[in-house]
mmCIF file of C-alpha atoms in Angstrom:
data_model
loop_
_atom_site.group_PDB
_atom_site.id
_atom_site.type_symbol
_atom_site.label_atom_id
_atom_site.label_comp_id
_atom_site.label_asym_id
_atom_site.label_seq_id
_atom_site.Cartn_x
_atom_site.Cartn_y
_atom_site.Cartn_z
ATOM 1 C CA MET S 27 6.298 -10.518 -25.071
ATOM 2 C CA LEU S 28 6.888 -12.611 -21.955
ATOM 3 C CA GLN S 29 3.647 -13.662 -20.230
ATOM 4 C CA VAL S 30 3.294 -13.335 -16.442
ATOM 5 C CA SER S 31 0.304 -14.778 -14.594
ATOM 6 C CA LYS S 32 1.521 -15.526 -11.059
ATOM 7 C CA LEU S 33 2.315 -13.265 -8.121
ATOM 8 C CA ILE S 34 4.059 -14.433 -4.942
ATOM 9 C CA PRO S 35 3.344 -11.976 -2.099
ATOM 10 C CA GLN S 36 6.674 -10.656 -0.781
ATOM 11 C CA GLY S 37 8.430 -13.586 -2.494
ATOM 12 C CA ALA S 38 7.273 -15.889 0.332
ATOM 13 C CA GLY S 39 9.088 -19.217 0.244
ATOM 14 C CA LEU S 40 11.667 -18.164 -2.340
ATOM 15 C CA ALA S 41 15.380 -18.391 -1.543
ATOM 16 C CA ALA S 42 17.127 -15.052 -1.009
ATOM 17 C CA ALA S 43 19.737 -16.044 -3.625
ATOM 18 C CA LEU S 44 17.008 -16.357 -6.265
ATOM 19 C CA LEU S 45 15.558 -12.970 -5.389
ATOM 20 C CA LYS S 46 18.995 -11.336 -5.364
ATOM 21 C CA HIS S 47 19.438 -12.158 -9.049
ATOM 22 C CA ALA S 48 15.846 -11.518 -10.146
ATOM 23 C CA ASN S 49 15.080 -8.771 -12.633
ATOM 24 C CA THR S 50 12.959 -5.928 -11.307
ATOM 25 C CA VAL S 51 10.037 -3.854 -12.506
ATOM 26 C CA GLU S 52 9.141 -0.433 -11.103
ATOM 27 C CA LEU S 53 5.425 0.317 -11.124
ATOM 28 C CA ASP S 54 3.385 3.158 -9.655
ATOM 29 C CA TRP S 55 0.287 2.554 -7.540
ATOM 30 C CA ASP S 56 -2.190 3.055 -10.387
ATOM 31 C CA VAL S 57 -0.572 0.242 -12.392
ATOM 32 C CA ARG S 58 0.019 -2.081 -9.413
ATOM 33 C CA GLN S 59 -3.718 -2.231 -8.657
ATOM 34 C CA LYS S 60 -4.545 -3.484 -12.154
ATOM 35 C CA SER S 61 -4.672 -7.189 -12.937
ATOM 36 C CA ARG S 62 -3.794 -6.756 -16.636
ATOM 37 C CA PHE S 63 -1.052 -4.459 -17.913
ATOM 38 C CA ASP S 64 2.154 -4.333 -19.929
ATOM 39 C CA ALA S 65 5.533 -3.367 -18.476
ATOM 40 C CA SER S 66 9.276 -3.633 -19.099
ATOM 41 C CA ASP S 67 11.634 -5.215 -16.588
ATOM 42 C CA SER S 68 15.192 -4.175 -15.680
ATOM 43 C CA ALA S 69 16.566 -6.414 -18.471
ATOM 44 C CA GLY S 70 14.423 -4.586 -21.040
ATOM 45 C CA ARG S 71 12.080 -7.548 -21.554
ATOM 46 C CA GLN S 72 8.492 -6.701 -22.481
ATOM 47 C CA LEU S 73 6.077 -8.254 -19.980
ATOM 48 C CA GLY S 74 2.403 -8.991 -20.462
ATOM 49 C CA ILE S 75 0.949 -9.228 -16.957
ATOM 50 C CA PHE S 76 -2.293 -11.215 -16.562
ATOM 51 C CA LEU S 77 -2.977 -11.681 -12.838
ATOM 52 C CA PRO S 78 -6.191 -12.995 -11.273
ATOM 53 C CA ARG S 79 -8.862 -10.278 -11.072
ATOM 54 C CA GLY S 80 -8.573 -8.221 -7.893
ATOM 55 C CA SER S 81 -4.829 -8.837 -7.554
ATOM 56 C CA VAL S 82 -2.721 -5.963 -6.258
ATOM 57 C CA ALA S 83 1.058 -5.994 -6.679
ATOM 58 C CA ARG S 84 2.919 -4.517 -3.706
ATOM 59 C CA GLY S 85 6.535 -3.440 -3.498
ATOM 60 C CA GLY S 86 8.532 -6.572 -2.647
ATOM 61 C CA ASP S 87 6.134 -8.969 -4.381
ATOM 62 C CA VAL S 88 7.546 -11.333 -6.995
ATOM 63 C CA LEU S 89 6.041 -12.005 -10.407
ATOM 64 C CA VAL S 90 6.650 -15.380 -12.045
ATOM 65 C CA ALA S 91 6.866 -15.433 -15.847
ATOM 66 C CA HIS S 92 5.789 -18.419 -17.962
ATOM 67 C CA ASP S 93 9.469 -19.193 -18.659
ATOM 68 C CA GLY S 94 10.043 -19.558 -14.888
ATOM 69 C CA SER S 95 11.941 -16.293 -14.462
ATOM 70 C CA LEU S 96 11.284 -14.121 -11.427
ATOM 71 C CA ILE S 97 10.633 -10.380 -11.537
ATOM 72 C CA LYS S 98 10.694 -8.435 -8.260
ATOM 73 C CA VAL S 99 8.188 -5.564 -8.023
ATOM 74 C CA TRP S 100 9.342 -2.175 -6.753
ATOM 75 C CA ALA S 101 6.956 0.644 -5.872
ATOM 76 C CA ALA S 102 7.982 3.429 -8.253
ATOM 77 C CA PRO S 103 8.352 6.940 -6.869
ATOM 78 C CA GLN S 104 5.325 9.015 -7.817
ATOM 79 C CA ALA S 105 3.720 12.318 -6.922
ATOM 80 C CA VAL S 106 2.112 12.075 -3.472
ATOM 81 C CA LEU S 107 1.054 14.376 -0.676
ATOM 82 C CA LYS S 108 3.020 13.770 2.530
ATOM 83 C CA ILE S 109 1.095 14.824 5.630
ATOM 84 C CA THR S 110 2.811 15.541 8.952
ATOM 85 C CA ALA S 111 1.730 17.086 12.243
ATOM 86 C CA CYS S 112 2.761 20.676 12.825
ATOM 87 C CA PRO S 113 5.663 20.568 15.338
ATOM 88 C CA GLU S 114 4.736 24.026 16.728
ATOM 89 C CA HIS S 115 0.948 23.913 16.978
ATOM 90 C CA GLY S 116 -0.054 20.272 16.562
ATOM 91 C CA THR S 117 0.231 16.844 18.103
ATOM 92 C CA PRO S 118 0.633 13.337 16.634
ATOM 93 C CA PHE S 119 -3.115 12.905 17.325
ATOM 94 C CA ASP S 120 -3.726 15.286 14.409
ATOM 95 C CA LEU S 121 -2.522 12.514 12.057
ATOM 96 C CA ILE S 122 -5.050 10.086 13.537
ATOM 97 C CA ARG S 123 -7.803 12.643 13.001
ATOM 98 C CA ALA S 124 -6.644 13.198 9.419
ATOM 99 C CA ALA S 125 -6.578 9.419 8.747
ATOM 100 C CA TYR S 126 -10.150 9.210 10.052
ATOM 101 C CA HIS S 127 -11.381 11.967 7.728
ATOM 102 C CA LEU S 128 -9.511 10.568 4.725
ATOM 103 C CA GLY S 129 -10.840 7.080 5.474
ATOM 104 C CA ASN S 130 -14.389 8.426 5.516
ATOM 105 C CA ARG S 131 -13.735 9.598 1.951
ATOM 106 C CA HIS S 132 -12.359 6.152 0.958
ATOM 107 C CA VAL S 133 -9.040 7.702 -0.048
ATOM 108 C CA PRO S 134 -6.138 5.245 -0.504
ATOM 109 C CA ILE S 135 -3.752 6.172 2.301
ATOM 110 C CA GLU S 136 -0.299 5.054 3.396
ATOM 111 C CA LEU S 137 0.025 5.053 7.172
ATOM 112 C CA GLN S 138 3.404 5.637 8.809
ATOM 113 C CA PRO S 139 4.170 6.389 12.471
ATOM 114 C CA ASP S 140 5.153 10.005 11.725
ATOM 115 C CA HIS S 141 3.278 10.799 8.488
ATOM 116 C CA LEU S 142 0.535 9.867 6.062
ATOM 117 C CA LYS S 143 0.659 9.766 2.247
ATOM 118 C CA ILE S 144 -2.147 10.156 -0.252
ATOM 119 C CA GLU S 145 -2.365 10.713 -3.986
ATOM 120 C CA PRO S 146 -2.442 14.397 -5.020
ATOM 121 C CA ASP S 147 -5.814 16.095 -4.533
ATOM 122 C CA HIS S 148 -6.039 19.869 -4.099
ATOM 123 C CA VAL S 149 -9.379 19.729 -2.239
ATOM 124 C CA LEU S 150 -8.002 17.265 0.318
ATOM 125 C CA MET S 151 -4.774 19.269 0.568
ATOM 126 C CA GLU S 152 -6.747 22.368 1.583
ATOM 127 C CA MET S 153 -8.888 20.366 4.047
ATOM 128 C CA LEU S 154 -5.757 18.961 5.702
ATOM 129 C CA ARG S 155 -4.056 22.362 5.848
ATOM 130 C CA ALA S 156 -7.226 23.780 7.442
ATOM 131 C CA MET S 157 -6.749 21.069 10.103
ATOM 132 C CA HIS S 158 -3.306 22.663 10.785
ATOM 133 C CA LEU S 159 -1.363 19.785 9.234
ATOM 134 C CA ILE S 160 1.715 20.236 7.059
ATOM 135 C CA VAL S 161 1.065 18.943 3.536
ATOM 136 C CA SER S 162 4.056 18.639 1.192
ATOM 137 C CA GLU S 163 4.089 17.597 -2.451
ATOM 138 C CA VAL S 164 6.827 14.955 -2.822
ATOM 139 C CA THR S 165 7.862 12.173 -5.201
ATOM 140 C CA GLU S 166 8.132 8.920 -3.249
ATOM 141 C CA PRO S 167 6.961 5.300 -3.471
ATOM 142 C CA PHE S 168 3.308 4.900 -2.424
ATOM 143 C CA GLU S 169 2.052 1.796 -0.568
ATOM 144 C CA PRO S 170 -1.471 2.472 0.686
ATOM 145 C CA GLU S 171 -3.142 0.260 3.263
ATOM 146 C CA ASN S 172 -5.408 -2.554 2.160
ATOM 147 C CA GLY S 173 -9.063 -2.203 2.975
ATOM 148 C CA ALA S 174 -10.226 -3.799 6.210
ATOM 149 C CA TYR S 175 -11.602 -6.805 4.350
ATOM 150 C CA ALA S 176 -8.882 -7.225 1.713
ATOM 151 C CA THR S 177 -7.905 -10.833 1.064
ATOM 152 C CA SER S 178 -4.793 -10.357 -1.061
ATOM 153 C CA GLY S 179 -2.543 -11.648 1.720
ATOM 154 C CA HIS S 180 -0.791 -8.322 2.329
ATOM 155 C CA GLY S 181 -0.966 -6.407 5.558
ATOM 156 C CA GLY S 182 -3.816 -8.465 6.945
ATOM 157 C CA GLY S 183 -1.864 -10.176 9.689
ATOM 158 C CA HIS S 184 -1.690 -13.955 9.725
ATOM 159 C CA HIS S 185 -5.407 -14.647 9.631
ATOM 160 C CA HIS S 186 -5.564 -15.333 5.872
ATOM 161 C CA GLY S 187 -8.945 -13.712 5.440
ATOM 162 C CA GLN S 188 -10.434 -15.281 8.578
ATOM 163 C CA PRO S 189 -12.045 -12.891 11.029
ATOM 164 C CA HIS S 190 -10.090 -12.431 14.231
ATOM 165 C CA LYS S 191 -12.111 -13.670 17.190
ATOM 166 C CA HIS S 192 -11.896 -12.053 20.596
ATOM 167 C CA ASP S 193 -13.692 -13.516 23.583
ATOM 168 C CA HIS S 194 -14.966 -10.458 25.437
ATOM 169 C CA ASP S 195 -17.322 -12.405 27.707
ATOM 170 C CA GLN S 196 -14.550 -13.497 30.067
ATOM 171 C CA ASP S 197 -14.064 -11.646 33.324
ATOM 172 C CA HIS S 198 -10.446 -10.555 33.437
ATOM 173 C CA GLY S 199 -10.785 -8.894 36.822
ATOM 174 C CA HIS S 200 -10.973 -5.362 35.410
ATOM 175 C CA GLY S 201 -13.833 -4.441 37.766
ATOM 176 C CA HIS S 202 -15.703 -2.246 35.262
#
């Protein structure tokens, strides 16, 4: 079994030619949030993944094996609920409201401009349908948002775990 203990977020700093020829591994969300698991790559090699605790592998990340080989991570299609606003009776604001309610329940959620995705849950499905949203059961890759204080280096902007400072004491001539 080939040991893997390093993850390079989105393959940062690696040449495109190296990534083009890298083997791949398709993993669903439940596996990608674990720091220790076994998998098989596209070449059929057995991988023993031992990442630092708290690591989360995202689609597009690159794993580095102990032999120096690269393995690109793909988000595997999985069962998810796709939530869209009703084109007849709703507005895009309905998705914002749904994201708020799901966030209050600490549900992993993928945010897209025209839809949301969550893992299957019949109670949440009924809640969302009661909010007049369209909820469809589909099989697609799932890339939920990081938490607001996640430090994995994904989706957190370019602040690298540093809080973003705004100076709100300045008078910008708004005349409030």
